[in-house]
Amino acid sequence: MTTRGGAGPSFRVWAVPGLPEVREGDDLAKLIAAAEPGLADGDVVLVTSKIVSKAEGRLVAADDREAAIDAETVRVVARRGTLRIVENRQGLVMAAAGVDASNTPAGTVLLLPVDPDASARAVRQGLREALGVDVGVLVTDTFGRPWRAGLTDVAIGASGVRVLDDLRGGVDAYGNPLSATVVATADELAAAGDLVKGKAAGLPVAVVRGLGHVVGGGLGADAGSGSGSGSGVDADGAGGDSGARALVRDSRDDMFRLGTSEAVREAVALRRTVREFTDEEVDPGAVRRAVAAAVTAPAPHHTTPWRFVLVESAAARLELLDAMRDAWIADLRRDGKSPEAIARRVRRGDVLRNAPYLVVPCLVMDGSHTYGDARRDTAEREMFVVAAGAGVQNFLVALAGERLGSAWVSSTMFCRGVVRDVLGLPGSWDPMGAVAVGHPAGAAPARGERDVGGFVVVR
């Protein structure tokens, strides 16, 4: 038994001895009630997920643990060698999807409960029926943590426990406003229970007493279903019976959703041509970070052949686009195009007009070599053009990583003189298209799969 406190608030936590080996079909609530008949209102019962899984028949045959992990994985977050951090079917991000091959017969693995919140509700209801007490129940499992060595228990299922304590809107001891403080109460309780359960002591259940203020919430059929998202904190701050699902950070707010290589691959996959943007302003800092990524591209002769003109002023964008439109119309008239055909083609440039931010990447040939014959001089320029393209691709991918949409349009390449005049650029700068940048107005359509074999020749 562990006691924390003194003159101020205190609580007790102890492990429950005497539980038998749990098998499929066992009633966990009855087993816990028999081993700890002195449970009282306001206690929090901490149940290791392993015995919940055993009782629920989650022991499955799996000669290949990796195959079992594959089956439980929704998304790979990070991979290093054989170690995988994944998001599993329960929405939890953890090593190996929570698949456990320890303390199980050879050729079997133990999977996490299908719905840990429902499991917690069932145990809580069973304890109420067996002992007439109103307790909170947490189903716990062992997690590693980013940036921290070692393991600790966290709550993966909850019923009757305020899993989050939202202190936002209050003040600290010095009167300073609290604007971002939401305490993961359920995880703190799980870790406290782990101190007395231990990892190898054969004590899968613990009880915390003295923190009755975190216990409450109904046992209705819809309570704590875990199907919602958000903070899980009720308007009164109590948290109700929201379940442990409320502890899982929404992907929109998760700054560390991917490992390094996975983030690169996702940014590349997110790189799409976006033609419709919202009115939301673009963060100039995000564009500059994308430029910083762009200029890491390879280039010949240790040169830096990229320049990025950031057209941030609405007046400058309008002047540039009007001048480009006039030059384009003049070209089309010389080609003998009809007014209708000219109007259709000019409309293709609307993506640049509709974007709140415009970037003009330019190629500079500083540091290039002159050989004196057409073949080698042409190859020299092509090397620089390829380097410029690599820089533009880096830029587009980095914008996707910043959750910004973009569209690369080649139009400035057809009126370079006009672009240089309007933007006041040196004559040695060659505009290599324009990039419309903004926040996408909608989700991108699904991209069709491309067979890599169709783009590969092996010799």
XYZ file of C-alpha atoms in Angstrom:
459
model
C 0.000 0.000 0.000
C 1.243 3.455 -0.899
C 0.056 6.618 0.806
C 0.611 10.080 -0.533
C -0.182 13.169 1.458
C 0.477 14.671 4.865
C -1.130 17.799 6.192
C -2.801 18.431 2.834
C -4.947 16.223 0.622
C -3.891 12.582 0.473
C -4.819 9.315 -1.173
C -4.023 5.627 -0.782
C -3.232 3.128 -3.500
C -2.854 -0.610 -3.093
C -2.703 -3.714 -5.217
C -5.433 -6.328 -4.871
C -4.041 -9.784 -3.998
C -5.722 -13.130 -4.463
C -7.011 -12.864 -8.022
C -6.922 -16.192 -9.859
C -5.557 -16.724 -13.363
C -8.139 -15.157 -15.681
C -9.571 -17.203 -18.524
C -11.961 -16.515 -21.370
C -15.508 -15.983 -20.159
C -14.573 -15.061 -16.586
C -16.590 -12.275 -14.947
C -13.912 -9.796 -13.931
C -16.230 -7.758 -11.732
C -17.107 -10.827 -9.660
C -13.449 -11.832 -9.375
C -12.461 -8.338 -8.207
C -15.400 -8.105 -5.811
C -14.442 -11.420 -4.233
C -10.800 -10.383 -3.859
C -11.577 -6.853 -2.588
C -15.046 -6.837 -0.955
C -14.240 -3.630 0.935
C -14.484 -1.345 -2.095
C -16.208 1.941 -1.244
C -17.973 4.703 -3.136
C -15.458 6.999 -4.807
C -12.707 4.376 -5.162
C -10.969 4.067 -8.515
C -10.295 0.506 -9.658
C -7.344 0.104 -12.017
C -7.460 -3.042 -14.145
C -4.554 -4.172 -16.324
C -5.742 -4.618 -19.911
C -4.153 -8.041 -20.155
C -6.708 -9.694 -17.874
C -9.531 -7.825 -19.626
C -8.319 -9.217 -22.945
C -8.083 -12.737 -21.519
C -11.608 -12.573 -20.125
C -12.920 -11.278 -23.441
C -11.260 -14.007 -25.498
C -8.680 -11.818 -27.189
C -6.059 -14.572 -27.058
C -5.586 -15.579 -30.697
C -3.428 -18.028 -32.593
C -0.603 -16.208 -34.377
C 2.591 -17.993 -35.255
C 3.768 -14.714 -36.793
C 3.507 -11.817 -34.334
C 4.290 -9.359 -37.139
C 1.228 -10.547 -39.045
C -0.890 -9.980 -35.939
C 0.508 -6.454 -35.622
C -0.312 -5.837 -39.287
C -3.901 -6.925 -38.695
C -4.313 -4.542 -35.752
C -2.603 -1.569 -37.435
C -4.513 1.317 -38.977
C -1.532 3.604 -39.647
C 2.226 3.310 -39.263
C 3.468 6.329 -37.329
C 7.182 5.503 -37.289
C 9.389 2.559 -38.086
C 12.980 1.771 -37.175
C 14.206 -1.700 -38.020
C 11.676 -4.192 -36.678
C 10.208 -1.706 -34.199
C 6.970 -0.081 -35.276
C 4.971 2.656 -33.597
C 1.457 2.469 -35.022
C -2.081 3.661 -34.584
C -4.202 0.629 -33.813
C -7.879 -0.175 -34.237
C -8.667 1.420 -30.860
C -7.142 4.712 -32.018
C -4.149 4.352 -29.698
C -0.646 5.212 -30.894
C 1.753 2.696 -29.380
C 4.456 0.160 -30.071
C 3.424 -3.014 -31.913
C -0.292 -2.055 -31.879
C -0.505 -3.363 -28.318
C -0.050 -6.970 -29.482
C 1.459 -8.885 -26.554
C 3.274 -12.200 -26.888
C 4.369 -12.436 -23.235
C 2.686 -14.667 -20.660
C 0.696 -16.424 -23.367
C 1.008 -19.988 -24.716
C 3.443 -20.544 -27.581
C 1.899 -19.743 -30.947
C -0.582 -17.237 -29.490
C -0.680 -13.503 -28.880
C -2.913 -11.301 -26.778
C -4.722 -8.410 -28.450
C -6.097 -5.356 -26.691
C -9.804 -5.260 -25.834
C -11.967 -4.364 -28.812
C -13.536 -1.430 -26.924
C -11.664 -0.653 -23.676
C -14.233 1.981 -22.632
C -17.019 -0.598 -22.931
C -14.888 -3.035 -20.940
C -14.476 -0.452 -18.166
C -18.212 0.198 -18.114
C -18.952 -3.509 -17.808
C -16.602 -3.919 -14.829
C -18.008 -0.812 -13.166
C -21.580 -2.004 -13.615
C -20.641 -5.462 -12.330
C -19.038 -4.028 -9.191
C -22.118 -1.908 -8.550
C -24.319 -5.000 -8.825
C -22.008 -7.174 -6.708
C -21.111 -4.730 -3.925
C -23.572 -1.850 -4.243
C -20.766 0.689 -4.641
C -20.215 3.493 -7.138
C -16.584 3.326 -8.213
C -14.623 4.536 -11.194
C -12.855 1.983 -13.382
C -9.806 2.419 -15.581
C -8.427 -0.178 -17.982
C -4.678 0.424 -18.189
C -1.850 -0.572 -20.470
C 1.873 0.070 -20.675
C 3.121 2.804 -23.006
C 6.421 4.330 -23.942
C 6.479 8.117 -24.387
C 8.098 10.471 -26.881
C 11.330 12.050 -25.623
C 11.254 10.057 -22.361
C 13.000 6.802 -21.502
C 11.097 4.057 -19.715
C 7.529 2.814 -19.625
C 4.483 3.769 -17.608
C 0.857 2.731 -17.425
C -1.815 4.914 -19.007
C -5.582 4.656 -19.228
C -6.928 3.106 -22.428
C -10.459 2.583 -21.114
C -12.482 4.482 -18.533
C -15.878 4.624 -16.909
C -16.978 6.893 -14.111
C -13.681 8.775 -14.010
C -12.991 12.356 -14.984
C -10.226 11.497 -17.422
C -9.257 15.125 -18.086
C -9.239 17.998 -15.613
C -9.673 21.200 -17.587
C -8.145 24.108 -15.660
C -8.361 26.582 -18.519
C -10.011 29.811 -17.492
C -8.787 29.544 -13.908
C -5.763 31.165 -12.288
C -2.632 29.830 -10.606
C -1.436 30.623 -7.069
C -0.066 33.961 -8.292
C -3.221 34.963 -10.093
C -1.861 34.232 -13.557
C -4.518 32.998 -15.993
C -4.368 29.348 -17.065
C -4.939 29.144 -20.792
C -3.586 25.726 -21.805
C -3.665 23.512 -18.723
C -5.630 20.291 -19.144
C -4.449 17.559 -16.764
C -4.590 13.899 -17.833
C -6.056 12.709 -14.535
C -6.757 9.176 -15.749
C -3.152 8.637 -16.837
C -1.885 9.940 -13.495
C -4.134 7.436 -11.721
C -2.959 4.619 -14.002
C 0.676 5.419 -13.254
C -0.020 5.499 -9.515
C -1.585 2.060 -9.715
C 1.378 0.720 -11.666
C 3.659 1.606 -8.740
C 1.985 -1.062 -6.632
C 0.905 -3.554 -9.300
C 4.373 -3.838 -10.766
C 5.191 -5.318 -14.132
C 6.002 -8.835 -12.997
C 4.362 -9.212 -9.589
C 1.215 -10.934 -10.817
C -1.017 -8.218 -9.361
C -3.218 -6.984 -12.218
C -5.659 -4.831 -10.200
C -5.083 -1.831 -7.922
C -7.346 0.552 -6.023
C -6.963 4.279 -5.401
C -8.892 5.716 -2.454
C -9.275 9.303 -1.373
C -9.845 10.965 -4.727
C -13.590 10.649 -4.910
C -13.899 14.023 -6.636
C -12.664 12.425 -9.882
C -15.384 9.737 -9.794
C -18.831 10.202 -11.283
C -20.861 9.883 -14.464
C -23.759 7.728 -15.501
C -23.877 4.174 -16.777
C -26.412 4.727 -19.531
C -26.189 2.731 -22.730
C -24.700 5.640 -24.599
C -22.349 6.865 -21.905
C -18.693 6.870 -22.731
C -19.124 5.222 -26.104
C -15.818 6.621 -27.207
C -17.218 7.470 -30.623
C -16.778 11.201 -30.218
C -13.679 13.338 -30.139
C -12.437 16.445 -28.420
C -11.367 17.111 -24.881
C -14.036 14.950 -23.251
C -14.578 17.688 -20.667
C -18.135 18.685 -19.918
C -19.188 22.299 -19.683
C -18.911 22.113 -15.901
C -15.399 20.683 -16.157
C -16.385 17.329 -14.658
C -15.628 15.285 -17.736
C -18.640 13.026 -17.110
C -18.274 9.495 -18.429
C -16.518 10.451 -21.630
C -14.259 7.405 -21.637
C -10.528 7.214 -22.237
C -11.023 7.923 -25.940
C -11.042 11.593 -24.916
C -7.346 11.244 -24.043
C -6.391 10.544 -27.653
C -5.285 13.788 -29.288
C -7.175 14.699 -32.435
C -4.997 14.426 -35.544
C -5.544 18.108 -36.332
C -3.899 19.049 -33.034
C -1.161 16.423 -33.099
C 2.147 18.102 -33.966
C 4.020 14.805 -33.781
C 1.709 12.569 -35.772
C 4.495 10.938 -37.778
C 8.071 9.802 -37.538
C 10.675 11.564 -39.658
C 10.683 9.346 -42.746
C 6.911 8.847 -42.549
C 6.400 12.617 -42.377
C 8.476 13.072 -45.524
C 6.484 10.419 -47.379
C 3.167 11.888 -46.232
C 4.215 15.403 -47.262
C 5.144 14.081 -50.706
C 1.799 12.283 -50.933
C -0.030 15.427 -49.787
C 1.613 17.475 -52.534
C -1.309 18.057 -54.849
C -2.247 20.763 -57.337
C -4.817 22.896 -55.522
C -6.914 25.256 -57.645
C -9.360 26.609 -55.082
C -8.355 28.379 -51.897
C -10.062 29.883 -48.858
C -9.710 33.550 -47.906
C -7.520 32.640 -44.928
C -4.228 34.500 -44.905
C -1.007 32.598 -45.534
C 1.650 32.727 -42.836
C 4.718 34.310 -44.484
C 6.897 32.379 -42.045
C 5.564 29.096 -43.406
C 6.487 30.140 -46.947
C 9.984 31.103 -45.836
C 10.391 27.731 -44.139
C 9.393 26.109 -47.433
C 12.012 28.199 -49.226
C 14.593 27.000 -46.703
C 13.698 23.436 -47.703
C 13.792 24.344 -51.388
C 17.382 25.550 -51.319
C 18.643 22.219 -49.994
C 18.118 20.727 -53.461
C 21.175 19.444 -55.357
C 22.833 21.825 -57.801
C 25.836 21.704 -60.173
C 29.272 23.101 -59.311
C 28.287 23.906 -55.683
C 26.074 26.720 -56.983
C 22.795 28.091 -55.623
C 20.708 28.547 -58.769
C 17.400 29.362 -57.029
C 15.716 32.630 -56.191
C 12.169 32.881 -54.860
C 10.210 36.106 -55.325
C 7.495 36.287 -52.660
C 4.674 38.410 -54.026
C 2.962 39.217 -50.735
C 1.335 42.521 -51.692
C -2.128 42.234 -53.210
C -1.379 45.267 -55.373
C 1.847 43.710 -56.678
C 0.044 40.428 -57.445
C -2.687 42.251 -59.350
C -0.184 44.326 -61.345
C 1.832 41.233 -62.243
C -1.160 39.108 -63.225
C -2.740 41.893 -65.272
C 0.507 42.407 -67.191
C 0.893 38.663 -67.762
C -2.722 38.408 -68.965
C -2.226 41.227 -71.442
C 0.954 39.599 -72.785
C -0.798 36.238 -73.069
C -3.749 37.738 -74.933
C -1.384 39.470 -77.349
C 0.376 36.136 -78.036
C -2.932 34.350 -78.630
C -4.147 37.049 -81.009
C -0.943 36.717 -83.002
C -1.676 32.992 -83.165
C -5.063 33.807 -84.727
C -7.156 32.494 -81.812
C -10.804 33.534 -81.626
C -12.027 35.761 -78.765
C -13.848 32.771 -77.290
C -10.734 30.595 -77.380
C -8.677 33.390 -75.875
C -11.199 33.832 -73.054
C -11.137 30.099 -72.279
C -7.345 29.995 -72.115
C -7.062 33.132 -70.029
C -9.455 31.616 -67.489
C -6.884 28.903 -66.863
C -4.809 31.499 -65.073
C -7.573 32.161 -62.543
C -5.867 29.853 -60.029
C -3.163 32.515 -59.650
C -5.741 35.286 -59.205
C -7.734 33.337 -56.640
C -4.737 32.496 -54.448
C -3.967 34.770 -51.488
C -0.210 34.372 -51.974
C 2.036 34.087 -55.013
C 5.619 32.927 -55.391
C 7.733 33.239 -58.525
C 10.711 30.833 -58.486
C 13.594 31.969 -60.685
C 16.662 30.311 -62.155
C 20.026 32.055 -62.043
C 23.050 30.726 -63.908
C 25.690 32.202 -61.594
C 28.632 29.813 -61.441
C 27.764 28.036 -64.671
C 30.500 27.082 -67.113
C 30.820 28.200 -70.735
C 32.418 25.593 -73.003
C 32.190 27.264 -76.379
C 30.281 24.530 -78.163
C 26.515 24.132 -78.380
C 26.335 20.552 -77.130
C 28.098 21.149 -73.838
C 26.599 24.599 -73.285
C 23.116 23.144 -73.762
C 23.885 20.355 -71.292
C 25.203 22.934 -68.809
C 21.959 24.889 -68.878
C 19.927 21.701 -68.596
C 21.811 20.814 -65.407
C 20.804 24.150 -63.915
C 17.199 23.759 -65.075
C 17.027 20.331 -63.421
C 18.397 21.838 -60.202
C 15.787 24.586 -60.381
C 13.069 21.950 -60.783
C 14.393 20.054 -57.781
C 14.211 23.254 -55.747
C 10.636 23.902 -56.851
C 9.632 20.349 -55.934
C 11.238 20.725 -52.506
C 9.295 23.960 -52.109
C 5.952 22.382 -53.050
C 6.493 19.400 -50.744
C 7.494 21.673 -47.871
C 4.339 23.743 -48.394
C 2.306 20.532 -48.137
C 4.115 19.790 -44.879
C 2.948 23.189 -43.653
C -0.615 22.139 -44.602
C -0.683 24.724 -47.402
C -2.014 23.995 -50.860
C -0.186 25.015 -53.999
C -0.385 25.013 -57.777
C 2.674 25.401 -59.991
C 1.699 27.223 -63.200
C 4.171 27.684 -66.037
C 2.770 30.995 -67.319
C 5.655 33.273 -66.260
C 8.002 31.279 -68.499
C 6.146 32.608 -71.576
C 6.540 36.279 -70.638
C 9.758 36.485 -68.675
C 10.516 40.030 -69.779
C 7.136 41.245 -68.537
C 7.612 39.503 -65.187
C 11.089 40.921 -64.727
C 9.887 44.439 -65.546
C 6.888 44.369 -63.198
C 8.788 42.813 -60.289
C 11.983 44.746 -60.886
C 14.155 41.642 -61.286
C 17.671 41.478 -62.751
C 17.876 40.446 -66.382
C 19.815 37.308 -65.384
C 16.868 35.931 -63.397
C 14.660 33.553 -65.407
C 11.142 33.139 -63.924
C 10.325 29.426 -63.899
C 6.560 29.586 -63.547
C 4.513 30.844 -60.628
C 3.265 29.032 -57.533
C -0.180 29.836 -56.147
C -0.204 29.281 -52.383
C -3.095 29.162 -49.936
C -5.276 27.055 -47.701
C -7.206 24.470 -49.757
C -10.917 25.185 -50.027
C -11.753 21.484 -49.846
C -10.352 18.008 -49.575
C -8.322 16.834 -52.535
C -9.885 14.055 -54.612
C -8.390 10.617 -54.253
C -5.301 10.156 -56.362
C -5.327 7.118 -58.596
C -2.686 4.532 -57.912
C 0.209 4.520 -60.342
C 2.007 1.280 -61.015
C 5.660 1.930 -60.216
C 6.601 -0.758 -62.708
C 5.360 1.443 -65.511
C 8.024 4.031 -64.677
C 10.961 1.732 -64.048
C 13.425 0.099 -66.404
C 15.867 -2.370 -64.861
C 19.121 -3.280 -66.528
